[in-house]
XYZ file of C-alpha atoms in Angstrom:
376
model
C 121.105 14.650 -11.321
C 120.187 18.012 -12.783
C 116.936 16.295 -14.122
C 116.417 15.699 -10.564
C 117.039 19.324 -9.731
C 114.848 20.487 -12.252
C 112.081 17.912 -11.655
C 112.100 18.960 -7.496
C 111.556 23.049 -8.711
C 108.793 21.817 -11.264
C 106.719 20.170 -8.552
C 107.051 23.181 -6.207
C 105.872 22.803 -2.829
C 104.147 20.299 -0.942
C 100.604 21.693 0.509
C 101.785 22.891 4.111
C 105.427 23.106 3.465
C 107.847 25.815 2.822
C 108.966 25.779 -1.563
C 112.146 24.104 -2.518
C 114.995 26.004 -2.756
C 118.290 25.788 -4.815
C 121.503 27.188 -4.178
C 124.279 26.870 -7.030
C 127.823 28.007 -5.836
C 131.023 28.416 -7.921
C 134.451 29.980 -7.687
C 136.819 31.580 -9.727
C 138.808 28.245 -10.459
C 135.534 27.496 -12.254
C 133.120 30.377 -12.801
C 130.367 27.843 -14.347
C 127.627 28.661 -12.195
C 125.844 31.091 -14.224
C 125.746 28.449 -17.017
C 123.979 26.027 -14.613
C 121.487 28.936 -13.569
C 120.673 29.192 -17.169
C 120.251 25.939 -17.907
C 117.763 25.945 -14.950
C 116.039 28.769 -15.771
C 115.744 27.736 -19.453
C 114.349 24.080 -18.129
C 112.061 25.385 -15.831
C 110.589 27.773 -18.478
C 109.854 24.892 -21.124
C 107.721 23.068 -18.162
C 105.932 26.250 -17.225
C 105.078 26.386 -20.916
C 104.139 22.951 -21.413
C 101.603 22.961 -18.300
C 103.719 20.747 -16.179
C 104.676 22.923 -13.555
C 103.456 23.959 -10.429
C 104.578 27.356 -11.242
C 102.761 29.362 -13.642
C 105.241 31.727 -14.246
C 108.778 33.096 -13.224
C 109.973 36.582 -11.357
C 113.680 36.970 -12.633
C 115.808 39.652 -10.113
C 118.467 40.391 -12.548
C 121.370 41.615 -10.536
C 124.613 40.580 -12.544
C 123.250 40.444 -16.172
C 121.265 43.073 -17.932
C 117.252 42.312 -18.752
C 118.608 42.239 -22.449
C 121.134 39.327 -21.876
C 118.188 37.258 -20.457
C 115.775 38.192 -23.506
C 118.681 36.926 -26.269
C 119.275 33.837 -23.798
C 115.477 32.623 -24.283
C 115.389 33.326 -28.131
C 117.996 31.389 -28.921
C 116.613 28.399 -26.838
C 113.442 28.912 -29.431
C 111.438 30.421 -26.855
C 108.972 32.928 -28.196
C 110.089 36.397 -26.267
C 107.077 38.485 -27.749
C 104.689 36.626 -25.337
C 106.623 36.356 -22.652
C 105.033 38.839 -20.184
C 102.292 35.873 -19.754
C 104.774 33.919 -17.857
C 107.762 36.427 -17.243
C 108.255 39.476 -15.546
C 111.851 40.919 -14.627
C 112.634 42.880 -11.694
C 115.978 45.117 -13.048
C 118.259 45.402 -10.424
C 121.546 45.432 -12.745
C 120.825 48.749 -14.367
C 120.901 51.342 -11.550
C 120.822 48.987 -8.087
C 121.253 52.375 -5.811
C 119.397 54.784 -8.176
C 122.273 57.088 -9.304
C 121.077 57.180 -12.863
C 117.561 58.004 -12.072
C 118.508 61.678 -9.807
C 120.855 62.213 -13.170
C 118.036 61.701 -15.160
C 115.639 63.716 -12.751
C 118.093 66.625 -13.092
C 117.894 66.447 -17.099
C 121.792 65.729 -17.078
C 120.897 62.418 -19.238
C 117.380 61.620 -21.198
C 117.066 57.816 -20.420
C 119.774 55.629 -19.409
C 117.930 52.440 -19.552
C 117.934 50.137 -22.410
C 114.832 49.158 -23.818
C 114.072 45.282 -23.965
C 111.216 42.829 -25.240
C 110.665 41.640 -21.565
C 108.455 43.028 -19.284
C 110.545 44.902 -16.721
C 110.272 46.642 -13.391
C 113.206 48.755 -12.374
C 114.579 48.495 -8.587
C 116.090 51.802 -8.121
C 117.481 51.080 -4.277
C 118.824 47.513 -3.690
C 119.643 48.179 -0.001
C 115.962 48.630 0.867
C 115.194 44.718 0.843
C 111.787 44.834 2.025
C 110.623 47.082 -1.142
C 112.610 44.490 -3.226
C 110.436 42.066 -1.694
C 107.394 43.682 -2.363
C 108.238 44.061 -5.603
C 108.748 40.594 -6.415
C 105.427 39.458 -4.793
C 103.807 42.057 -6.628
C 105.303 40.705 -10.096
C 104.430 37.177 -9.214
C 100.609 38.399 -8.705
C 100.626 39.888 -11.985
C 101.534 36.394 -13.753
C 98.843 34.285 -12.002
C 96.042 37.357 -11.803
C 93.607 34.907 -10.050
C 95.519 34.416 -7.151
C 95.433 31.246 -6.655
C 98.402 30.075 -8.802
C 102.223 29.751 -8.077
C 105.200 31.435 -9.466
C 108.748 30.863 -9.374
C 111.553 33.444 -8.076
C 114.802 33.506 -9.536
C 117.906 35.362 -8.439
C 120.960 35.731 -10.746
C 123.206 36.788 -8.014
C 122.972 36.816 -4.128
C 126.530 37.878 -4.163
C 125.485 41.521 -5.880
C 122.732 41.653 -3.212
C 124.821 41.218 -0.025
C 127.257 43.831 -1.259
C 124.407 46.158 -0.073
C 122.892 44.661 2.615
C 123.830 41.965 5.435
C 123.465 38.600 5.506
C 120.575 38.820 8.301
C 118.187 40.609 5.894
C 119.516 38.580 3.121
C 118.520 35.683 4.954
C 114.854 36.822 6.365
C 113.929 38.003 2.672
C 114.644 34.240 1.577
C 112.765 32.812 4.495
C 110.002 35.607 3.525
C 109.918 33.720 -0.063
C 110.204 30.442 0.676
C 107.102 30.660 3.431
C 104.807 32.674 0.825
C 101.846 30.830 -0.241
C 102.003 31.833 -3.841
C 105.972 30.852 -4.249
C 106.463 27.639 -5.955
C 110.308 27.286 -5.674
C 113.798 29.638 -5.511
C 116.886 29.242 -6.980
C 119.394 31.712 -6.737
C 123.480 31.702 -7.490
C 126.386 32.292 -5.212
C 129.956 33.230 -5.829
C 131.056 31.645 -2.614
C 134.914 32.713 -2.453
C 133.365 36.301 -2.357
C 132.218 35.813 1.041
C 132.894 34.423 4.553
C 132.357 30.701 5.182
C 129.187 31.728 6.922
C 127.789 33.125 4.356
C 127.657 29.562 2.413
C 126.461 28.120 5.237
C 123.784 30.131 6.114
C 122.422 29.648 2.121
C 122.738 25.973 2.725
C 120.822 26.077 5.725
C 117.580 27.798 3.955
C 118.009 25.502 0.833
C 116.708 22.011 0.563
C 118.897 21.705 -2.642
C 122.831 23.330 -3.018
C 124.649 22.240 -5.873
C 128.613 23.087 -5.533
C 130.199 23.607 -9.086
C 134.004 22.541 -8.554
C 137.085 22.258 -10.292
C 138.328 18.822 -11.912
C 141.571 19.420 -10.122
C 141.717 20.757 -6.433
C 144.383 23.292 -6.031
C 146.075 23.681 -2.294
C 145.242 27.270 -0.344
C 147.877 29.794 -1.871
C 149.026 27.981 -5.173
C 149.601 30.132 -8.068
C 148.969 29.182 -11.920
C 152.190 28.784 -13.923
C 152.763 29.178 -17.571
C 152.751 24.976 -17.465
C 149.079 25.241 -15.959
C 147.504 27.357 -18.997
C 145.748 24.617 -20.386
C 144.295 23.492 -17.060
C 143.278 27.076 -16.492
C 141.175 27.238 -19.610
C 139.965 23.792 -19.362
C 138.488 24.948 -15.758
C 136.383 27.368 -17.796
C 134.721 24.380 -19.948
C 134.586 21.753 -17.259
C 133.968 21.141 -14.049
C 132.183 18.365 -11.264
C 128.899 18.966 -10.262
C 128.342 17.978 -6.986
C 124.750 18.274 -5.449
C 123.253 17.656 -1.994
C 119.369 16.782 -1.918
C 117.890 17.185 1.601
C 115.053 14.707 1.936
C 111.638 15.356 3.452
C 112.419 12.722 6.265
C 115.917 14.114 7.154
C 118.234 12.390 5.006
C 120.774 13.402 2.557
C 121.329 12.332 -0.713
C 124.738 13.073 -2.411
C 125.273 13.060 -6.258
C 128.186 13.992 -8.170
C 128.281 14.385 -12.160
C 130.479 16.406 -14.878
C 129.739 19.461 -16.293
C 130.728 20.543 -20.238
C 130.137 23.889 -21.483
C 129.048 23.716 -25.230
C 128.611 26.486 -26.874
C 125.807 29.252 -25.009
C 124.709 25.786 -23.119
C 126.019 23.077 -20.641
C 125.745 19.242 -20.717
C 125.959 17.343 -17.737
C 126.847 13.945 -17.513
C 127.273 11.123 -15.051
C 130.819 10.179 -14.194
C 132.595 8.026 -15.135
C 134.618 5.250 -13.207
C 138.024 5.972 -15.524
C 138.348 9.458 -13.818
C 138.238 8.373 -10.282
C 135.255 9.502 -9.284
C 132.260 8.103 -7.716
C 129.123 8.566 -6.288
C 129.593 9.676 -2.692
C 127.658 7.158 -0.507
C 126.946 8.402 2.981
C 127.790 4.893 4.485
C 131.266 5.988 6.326
C 134.452 4.647 5.911
C 135.772 1.147 7.824
C 139.569 0.170 8.311
C 138.078 -3.299 7.464
C 137.166 -5.851 5.024
C 133.016 -6.341 4.886
C 133.651 -8.858 2.209
C 133.884 -12.924 2.373
C 136.541 -14.543 0.793
C 135.345 -17.829 -0.879
C 137.117 -20.077 1.698
C 135.087 -17.891 4.514
C 131.990 -18.913 2.959
C 132.605 -22.476 2.426
C 133.864 -22.696 6.056
C 130.436 -20.799 7.396
C 128.412 -23.237 4.854
C 130.177 -25.822 6.859
C 129.154 -24.755 10.802
C 126.293 -26.960 12.437
C 124.080 -24.390 13.878
C 122.401 -25.354 17.518
C 118.830 -26.634 16.246
C 119.948 -28.299 13.214
C 122.055 -31.560 15.110
C 118.676 -32.257 17.912
C 117.343 -35.536 17.503
C 120.134 -37.358 15.509
C 117.305 -38.989 13.101
C 115.570 -40.069 15.846
C 111.786 -38.620 17.754
C 112.005 -35.941 19.850
C 110.110 -36.502 22.825
C 109.362 -33.525 24.841
C 108.819 -34.275 28.968
C 106.626 -31.450 30.892
C 107.665 -33.119 34.524
C 104.428 -35.036 34.983
C 104.349 -38.712 35.779
C 101.498 -41.289 36.087
C 101.028 -42.674 39.752
C 102.214 -45.935 39.270
C 105.418 -44.437 37.926
C 105.589 -42.272 41.239
C 104.841 -45.480 43.475
C 107.818 -46.858 41.635
C 109.600 -43.870 42.205
C 109.434 -44.027 45.954
C 110.597 -47.803 46.429
C 113.133 -47.143 44.199
C 114.305 -44.370 46.528
C 114.010 -45.870 49.695
C 116.105 -48.585 48.596
C 118.921 -45.876 47.536
C 118.762 -44.275 50.867
C 119.243 -47.715 52.537
C 122.403 -47.835 50.267
C 123.307 -44.404 50.865
C 123.315 -44.537 54.756
C 125.304 -47.654 54.280
C 127.808 -45.205 52.161
C 129.005 -42.472 54.070
C 131.350 -41.005 51.556
C 128.068 -39.960 49.496
C 125.485 -37.509 49.801
C 122.279 -36.802 47.958
C 119.250 -34.423 47.767
C 115.673 -36.345 47.234
C 113.051 -34.601 46.214
C 109.214 -35.941 45.866
C 106.539 -33.962 44.433
C 103.508 -33.493 46.654
C 100.851 -34.281 44.007
C 100.503 -34.031 40.223
C 99.078 -30.883 40.438
C 101.923 -29.288 41.439
C 103.276 -26.841 38.601
C 106.526 -28.793 36.743
C 109.675 -26.962 36.417
C 109.436 -24.438 33.661
C 112.267 -21.800 32.296
C 109.818 -18.805 32.370
C 110.061 -16.250 35.071
C 107.560 -16.628 37.399
C 107.549 -12.481 37.954
C 107.854 -12.030 34.534
C 104.357 -9.997 34.966
C 105.357 -7.772 37.611
C 105.644 -4.289 36.670
C 109.111 -3.090 38.529
């Protein structure tokens, strides 16, 4: 399933459609969303360097981690950070999101509060001005593509940090503009869903073509607190979780998948859900209160049923009568009918209706509706 997500982001936007968007959601019960974000970032980077991705580079909006963290992450994954200027730009919204350090530096209170990094970085000094943030993202992306014909990917490591300084409609507007931009290949972001109201997650799900939930293995009821007996389970929630993804297809249908997520060192491992743990891939078929399967006895009884078209003829040739008769047969019938009429008059207790066809040209009786051609 994680490979399906990476493949969708790698393939990018189709002609005339908005860029695919992924929202990763986690909670304090299973805070593994950042591991998933880093995994997708490194996978997309590998596809870009291999020339398999529609995007030619990535614009990383760093909000929850400094640029140096991502430099070490890429270095540990085997990427050449010294040449990252060809395919990576970092918009640093972590070091000074409100511009306080910049004001201190202008006054001479401090020299240079910003740390040095090997990544090509642009500093964001006011996170509240989202229009400027959007312009910075587009400018950094155009630096990567150079010629102006290529596309670039956008990665936002924490939408929750943006929502601390801006309203939900403003954030939704920026994400919508990025998706509809003709040079954006794909977008993926991380949201700490338990820090916000339900409408925040619903809005991001609406704007996304994929959304992934990192859920705990054991669900807790609201208000239930951890005890000393639960410490092993709490420690386990930082290493293992359920990975629940919903894909919105182009035809309007939704595909739901579940996998298990394991933390291994600085990375993660995603495996299929084992039936022993009681998890199965969720189906969109509604649950019913009756059994749709047949037993062996029911199958045998069904096989013994003779269908209407199977007992016609009884081994004899079938003759289809269309209502037409020869002239001789008609004369014989008239004579026989006159005799029967005389017999009928003698028997006052019986009645009969006799019909004579005027000619053989008369249309025979038919099961077809004579008014079938009328347009009522």
